[in-house]
């Protein structure tokens, strides 16, 4: 008795077409013939596989221009490590370009045999990194969030990444069980007086590795777009010189944290400038240039993953 052919899903078809294209080296005409479909459908399936993250592409050749930019950034800002990837061109989302390089950097730590505490920020760049991570077993490490995981409406913060990474690498994880930004300093203090919160805060403060996004504080600030600060609060911080934020903590062009605005109510753990252990910033885009420079100047971050256009813009600044 012959075995019935299992039904295939649209994702199965897309994954198979992408496998034939990227691994098998087939042309779209050859894929069409192999799968018994039209060339146009083969093209759509390969595109769908990429769009839905069914296949990840990593560049194993280090391009000379990117290597030169890495060296220049390390020399100017005293970075421990720097990865610069090719840009995708005008109009493309830079997060797409840096995701795989950021994932490779994260995997370097996750594959270390000795136990590490890895503290994580949040945001689109880190979520892109998680999407590009290779699933693995990394039970020896502990993952801890630097930033609160409660949004203003009480929901879980959309871009929180600790649980997403933990699910991929099977590592113990510790969310920061506080609001991203509390309504008042007193409420923040009340949360931080709780013993479970204190234990997570202490773990984050002594992390062996820090991996964070870098947010801009211009009019398109993620904190404003995501509803964590009001327009009036952003105006106040901009007037005081705010250019960027890391894990919700706002700083000026020299990388100095501001003693005003939401910094008095931010729920998570501030990354201490000048750490002697890796503090990796994952960020790219023209709007983030000043923020990245400020974070590197004061060594809130001492390592960087970015793209070619952003690196060039940083180095072109006086």
Short mmCIF file of C-alpha atoms in Angstrom, two decimals:
data_model
loop_
_atom_site.label_atom_id
_atom_site.label_comp_id
_atom_site.label_asym_id
_atom_site.label_seq_id
_atom_site.Cartn_x
_atom_site.Cartn_y
_atom_site.Cartn_z
CA UNK A 1 0.00 0.00 0.00
CA UNK A 2 1.56 3.28 -1.06
CA UNK A 3 1.97 6.08 1.48
CA UNK A 4 -0.15 9.18 0.82
CA UNK A 5 1.76 12.31 -0.06
CA UNK A 6 1.54 14.83 2.81
CA UNK A 7 -0.14 18.11 2.06
CA UNK A 8 2.24 21.04 1.75
CA UNK A 9 1.65 24.51 3.10
CA UNK A 10 2.47 27.74 1.23
CA UNK A 11 5.43 28.17 3.60
CA UNK A 12 6.66 24.66 2.73
CA UNK A 13 6.59 25.58 -0.95
CA UNK A 14 8.39 28.87 -0.33
CA UNK A 15 11.06 27.19 1.81
CA UNK A 16 11.65 24.50 -0.80
CA UNK A 17 11.96 27.06 -3.61
CA UNK A 18 14.37 29.16 -1.54
CA UNK A 19 16.46 26.08 -0.73
CA UNK A 20 16.77 25.22 -4.39
CA UNK A 21 17.70 28.83 -5.23
CA UNK A 22 20.21 29.65 -2.48
CA UNK A 23 21.64 26.23 -1.67
CA UNK A 24 21.04 24.33 -4.87
CA UNK A 25 22.14 27.22 -7.06
CA UNK A 26 19.21 26.75 -9.43
CA UNK A 27 17.81 29.48 -11.63
CA UNK A 28 14.15 30.41 -11.32
CA UNK A 29 13.45 28.57 -14.59
CA UNK A 30 15.07 25.43 -13.16
CA UNK A 31 13.08 25.75 -9.92
CA UNK A 32 9.89 26.10 -11.94
CA UNK A 33 10.71 22.88 -13.80
CA UNK A 34 11.68 21.03 -10.63
CA UNK A 35 8.50 22.00 -8.78
CA UNK A 36 6.17 21.94 -11.76
CA UNK A 37 5.14 25.57 -11.46
CA UNK A 38 5.46 28.72 -13.55
CA UNK A 39 8.61 30.87 -13.45
CA UNK A 40 6.57 33.74 -12.00
CA UNK A 41 5.36 31.55 -9.14
CA UNK A 42 8.89 30.35 -8.47
CA UNK A 43 10.03 33.97 -8.23
CA UNK A 44 7.18 34.80 -5.83
CA UNK A 45 7.97 31.81 -3.63
CA UNK A 46 11.65 32.75 -3.28
CA UNK A 47 10.67 36.34 -2.47
CA UNK A 48 8.16 35.12 0.10
CA UNK A 49 10.76 32.94 1.81
CA UNK A 50 13.03 35.94 2.28
CA UNK A 51 10.22 38.27 3.37
CA UNK A 52 8.94 35.82 5.99
CA UNK A 53 12.40 35.03 7.37
CA UNK A 54 12.32 31.38 6.25
CA UNK A 55 15.90 31.66 5.05
CA UNK A 56 18.78 33.83 6.24
CA UNK A 57 21.74 34.97 4.16
CA UNK A 58 25.08 35.69 5.81
CA UNK A 59 28.07 37.28 4.16
CA UNK A 60 31.24 35.28 4.88
CA UNK A 61 33.56 37.51 2.87
CA UNK A 62 34.76 40.68 4.58
CA UNK A 63 34.60 43.52 2.04
CA UNK A 64 37.71 45.71 2.06
CA UNK A 65 35.81 49.01 2.28
CA UNK A 66 33.87 47.74 5.30
CA UNK A 67 37.09 46.52 6.95
CA UNK A 68 38.61 49.98 6.48
CA UNK A 69 35.57 51.57 8.12
CA UNK A 70 35.79 49.15 11.03
CA UNK A 71 39.44 50.03 11.59
CA UNK A 72 38.74 53.76 11.40
CA UNK A 73 35.87 53.52 13.92
CA UNK A 74 37.93 51.42 16.32
CA UNK A 75 40.82 53.88 16.10
CA UNK A 76 38.68 57.00 16.59
CA UNK A 77 36.47 55.72 19.42
CA UNK A 78 38.66 53.05 21.02
CA UNK A 79 36.17 50.29 20.32
CA UNK A 80 36.77 46.71 21.42
CA UNK A 81 35.03 45.31 18.34
CA UNK A 82 33.31 46.70 15.27
CA UNK A 83 31.38 45.08 12.44
CA UNK A 84 30.37 47.10 9.38
CA UNK A 85 28.17 45.44 6.74
CA UNK A 86 27.32 46.65 3.25
CA UNK A 87 24.35 49.01 3.04
CA UNK A 88 21.24 47.97 1.12
CA UNK A 89 20.84 51.27 -0.72
CA UNK A 90 18.56 54.29 -0.56
CA UNK A 91 15.13 53.66 0.89
CA UNK A 92 15.99 50.25 2.38
CA UNK A 93 15.54 49.53 6.08
CA UNK A 94 19.06 49.46 7.63
CA UNK A 95 17.83 47.03 10.31
CA UNK A 96 17.56 44.42 7.56
CA UNK A 97 21.22 44.92 6.67
CA UNK A 98 22.63 44.61 10.19
CA UNK A 99 20.42 41.81 11.53
CA UNK A 100 22.56 38.89 10.39
CA UNK A 101 25.84 40.51 11.49
CA UNK A 102 24.33 41.30 14.89
CA UNK A 103 23.12 37.70 15.17
CA UNK A 104 26.61 36.40 14.35
CA UNK A 105 28.06 38.61 17.09
CA UNK A 106 25.47 37.37 19.58
CA UNK A 107 26.10 33.76 18.59
CA UNK A 108 29.81 34.26 19.29
CA UNK A 109 28.95 34.85 22.96
CA UNK A 110 26.28 32.15 23.10
CA UNK A 111 28.74 29.51 21.85
CA UNK A 112 31.24 30.26 24.63
CA UNK A 113 31.37 27.26 26.97
CA UNK A 114 31.81 29.18 30.22
CA UNK A 115 28.60 30.61 31.73
CA UNK A 116 27.86 34.25 30.95
CA UNK A 117 25.24 36.73 32.09
CA UNK A 118 24.11 38.58 28.95
CA UNK A 119 22.13 41.79 29.49
CA UNK A 120 19.87 42.90 26.66
CA UNK A 121 18.17 46.11 25.62
CA UNK A 122 15.22 46.21 23.29
CA UNK A 123 14.00 47.73 20.04
CA UNK A 124 13.72 46.97 16.34
CA UNK A 125 17.43 46.36 15.75
CA UNK A 126 17.61 43.75 18.50
CA UNK A 127 14.42 42.14 17.31
CA UNK A 128 15.99 41.90 13.85
CA UNK A 129 19.02 40.28 15.47
CA UNK A 130 16.82 37.71 17.21
CA UNK A 131 15.00 36.89 13.97
CA UNK A 132 18.36 36.13 12.33
CA UNK A 133 19.70 33.99 15.21
CA UNK A 134 20.44 30.35 14.57
CA UNK A 135 18.56 28.17 17.09
CA UNK A 136 20.96 26.47 19.50
CA UNK A 137 21.28 25.04 23.00
CA UNK A 138 22.89 27.58 25.35
CA UNK A 139 21.61 26.56 28.78
CA UNK A 140 24.90 27.56 30.42
CA UNK A 141 24.14 31.27 30.00
CA UNK A 142 21.62 33.58 31.67
CA UNK A 143 19.79 36.30 29.74
CA UNK A 144 18.54 39.37 31.58
CA UNK A 145 16.63 42.42 30.40
CA UNK A 146 17.98 45.92 31.01
CA UNK A 147 14.64 47.56 30.38
CA UNK A 148 11.17 47.23 31.86
CA UNK A 149 8.73 45.03 29.97
CA UNK A 150 5.46 46.83 30.79
CA UNK A 151 4.10 49.36 28.29
CA UNK A 152 2.04 52.41 29.34
CA UNK A 153 -1.24 50.57 28.75
CA UNK A 154 -0.15 47.60 30.87
CA UNK A 155 0.62 45.33 27.93
CA UNK A 156 3.94 43.60 27.34
CA UNK A 157 6.42 45.80 25.49
CA UNK A 158 6.22 44.83 21.80
CA UNK A 159 9.96 44.92 21.12
CA UNK A 160 11.08 43.10 24.29
CA UNK A 161 13.63 40.53 23.16
CA UNK A 162 14.71 38.48 26.21
CA UNK A 163 11.93 35.90 25.91
CA UNK A 164 12.34 35.74 22.13
CA UNK A 165 16.04 34.95 22.42
CA UNK A 166 15.52 32.53 25.30
CA UNK A 167 13.03 30.58 23.20
CA UNK A 168 15.61 30.22 20.41
CA UNK A 169 18.61 29.28 22.55
CA UNK A 170 16.99 27.52 25.53
CA UNK A 171 18.72 29.73 28.09
CA UNK A 172 17.30 30.82 31.47
CA UNK A 173 15.96 34.36 31.20
CA UNK A 174 15.04 37.17 33.56
CA UNK A 175 12.61 39.86 32.35
CA UNK A 176 12.68 43.21 34.13
CA UNK A 177 9.22 43.17 35.79
CA UNK A 178 8.66 46.93 35.92
CA UNK A 179 7.16 49.59 33.61
CA UNK A 180 9.48 50.86 30.89
CA UNK A 181 8.87 54.33 32.35
CA UNK A 182 6.86 54.82 35.55
CA UNK A 183 4.38 57.72 35.89
CA UNK A 184 6.32 59.18 38.86
CA UNK A 185 9.74 58.76 40.50
CA UNK A 186 7.95 57.50 43.60
CA UNK A 187 6.26 54.69 41.70
CA UNK A 188 9.59 53.73 40.16
CA UNK A 189 11.12 53.58 43.65
CA UNK A 190 8.24 51.42 44.87
CA UNK A 191 8.86 48.86 42.11
CA UNK A 192 12.60 48.83 42.83
CA UNK A 193 11.94 48.21 46.52
CA UNK A 194 10.48 44.78 45.66
CA UNK A 195 12.87 41.88 46.33
CA UNK A 196 12.30 40.08 42.97
CA UNK A 197 13.00 43.32 41.08
CA UNK A 198 16.15 43.94 43.13
CA UNK A 199 17.47 40.48 42.22
CA UNK A 200 16.94 41.08 38.49
CA UNK A 201 18.49 44.56 38.74
CA UNK A 202 21.56 43.16 40.50
CA UNK A 203 21.95 40.46 37.87
CA UNK A 204 21.74 43.05 35.06
CA UNK A 205 24.29 45.33 36.73
CA UNK A 206 26.94 42.62 36.90
CA UNK A 207 26.36 41.24 33.40
CA UNK A 208 29.42 39.92 31.56
CA UNK A 209 28.11 41.14 28.19
CA UNK A 210 25.72 43.97 27.29
CA UNK A 211 23.89 44.09 23.94
CA UNK A 212 21.71 47.13 23.23
CA UNK A 213 20.06 49.16 20.51
CA UNK A 214 20.71 52.89 20.24
CA UNK A 215 17.67 55.14 19.83
CA UNK A 216 17.61 58.68 18.48
CA UNK A 217 15.95 61.57 20.35
CA UNK A 218 15.01 63.61 17.28
CA UNK A 219 11.37 64.18 16.36
CA UNK A 220 11.12 60.55 15.19
CA UNK A 221 12.36 59.20 18.55
CA UNK A 222 11.25 55.60 19.18
CA UNK A 223 10.30 56.56 22.74
CA UNK A 224 7.80 59.05 21.30
CA UNK A 225 6.55 56.80 18.51
CA UNK A 226 5.92 53.94 20.94
CA UNK A 227 4.10 56.14 23.44
CA UNK A 228 6.65 56.07 26.26
CA UNK A 229 7.21 59.86 26.28
CA UNK A 230 4.93 62.77 25.44
CA UNK A 231 5.70 65.49 22.91
CA UNK A 232 6.23 67.95 25.81
CA UNK A 233 8.69 65.57 27.51
CA UNK A 234 10.62 65.10 24.27
CA UNK A 235 10.76 68.89 23.76
CA UNK A 236 12.12 69.33 27.30
CA UNK A 237 14.85 66.74 26.79
CA UNK A 238 15.77 68.06 23.34
CA UNK A 239 16.13 71.55 24.83
CA UNK A 240 18.56 70.07 27.37
CA UNK A 241 20.66 68.59 24.55
CA UNK A 242 19.27 65.04 24.28
CA UNK A 243 20.46 63.18 21.17
CA UNK A 244 20.03 59.51 22.02
CA UNK A 245 18.97 56.80 24.41
CA UNK A 246 20.14 53.33 25.36
CA UNK A 247 17.72 51.04 27.20
CA UNK A 248 15.46 54.07 27.68
CA UNK A 249 18.12 56.21 29.38
CA UNK A 250 18.59 59.52 27.56
CA UNK A 251 21.98 61.19 26.97
CA UNK A 252 23.46 64.24 25.24
CA UNK A 253 25.95 64.56 22.38
CA UNK A 254 28.87 63.83 24.71
CA UNK A 255 27.19 60.69 25.99
CA UNK A 256 26.33 62.18 29.40
CA UNK A 257 23.04 60.99 30.90
CA UNK A 258 20.59 63.81 31.58
CA UNK A 259 19.25 64.39 35.09
CA UNK A 260 15.75 65.33 34.02
CA UNK A 261 12.66 64.18 32.15
CA UNK A 262 12.02 60.48 31.91
CA UNK A 263 15.49 59.60 33.22
CA UNK A 264 14.03 60.14 36.70
CA UNK A 265 11.32 57.56 36.01
CA UNK A 266 12.95 54.98 33.73
CA UNK A 267 12.41 51.55 35.19
CA UNK A 268 15.33 49.50 33.95
CA UNK A 269 19.07 49.47 34.51
CA UNK A 270 21.33 52.17 33.14
CA UNK A 271 24.38 50.99 31.18
CA UNK A 272 27.37 52.39 33.04
CA UNK A 273 29.78 54.30 30.76
CA UNK A 274 33.31 52.92 30.55
CA UNK A 275 32.63 49.24 31.21
CA UNK A 276 35.67 46.96 30.92
CA UNK A 277 33.54 44.21 29.37
CA UNK A 278 31.71 44.11 26.04
CA UNK A 279 28.89 46.64 25.63
CA UNK A 280 27.71 46.12 22.05
CA UNK A 281 25.55 48.68 20.25
CA UNK A 282 23.39 47.40 17.37
CA UNK A 283 22.28 50.41 15.31
CA UNK A 284 22.18 51.88 11.81
CA UNK A 285 20.47 54.68 9.96
CA UNK A 286 21.04 58.37 9.27
CA UNK A 287 18.75 59.43 12.12
CA UNK A 288 20.90 57.53 14.63
CA UNK A 289 24.32 58.96 13.76
CA UNK A 290 24.48 61.57 16.55
CA UNK A 291 23.13 59.08 19.09
CA UNK A 292 25.70 56.43 18.15
CA UNK A 293 28.53 58.99 18.33
CA UNK A 294 27.41 60.16 21.78
CA UNK A 295 27.16 56.59 23.07
CA UNK A 296 30.67 55.80 21.80
CA UNK A 297 32.20 59.02 23.11
CA UNK A 298 31.32 58.24 26.72
CA UNK A 299 31.70 54.50 26.14
CA UNK A 300 28.13 53.62 27.01
CA UNK A 301 28.89 51.22 24.17
CA UNK A 302 32.41 50.01 23.43
CA UNK A 303 31.56 47.81 20.43
CA UNK A 304 29.37 48.46 17.39
CA UNK A 305 27.49 46.63 14.64
CA UNK A 306 26.32 49.01 11.90
CA UNK A 307 26.16 49.42 8.14
CA UNK A 308 28.46 51.09 5.63
CA UNK A 309 26.39 54.26 5.16
CA UNK A 310 26.08 54.87 8.90
CA UNK A 311 29.77 54.22 9.53
CA UNK A 312 30.70 56.66 6.76
CA UNK A 313 28.37 59.32 8.17
CA UNK A 314 29.85 58.91 11.64
CA UNK A 315 33.40 59.27 10.37
CA UNK A 316 32.46 62.33 8.31
CA UNK A 317 31.36 64.16 11.44
CA UNK A 318 34.02 66.49 12.93
#
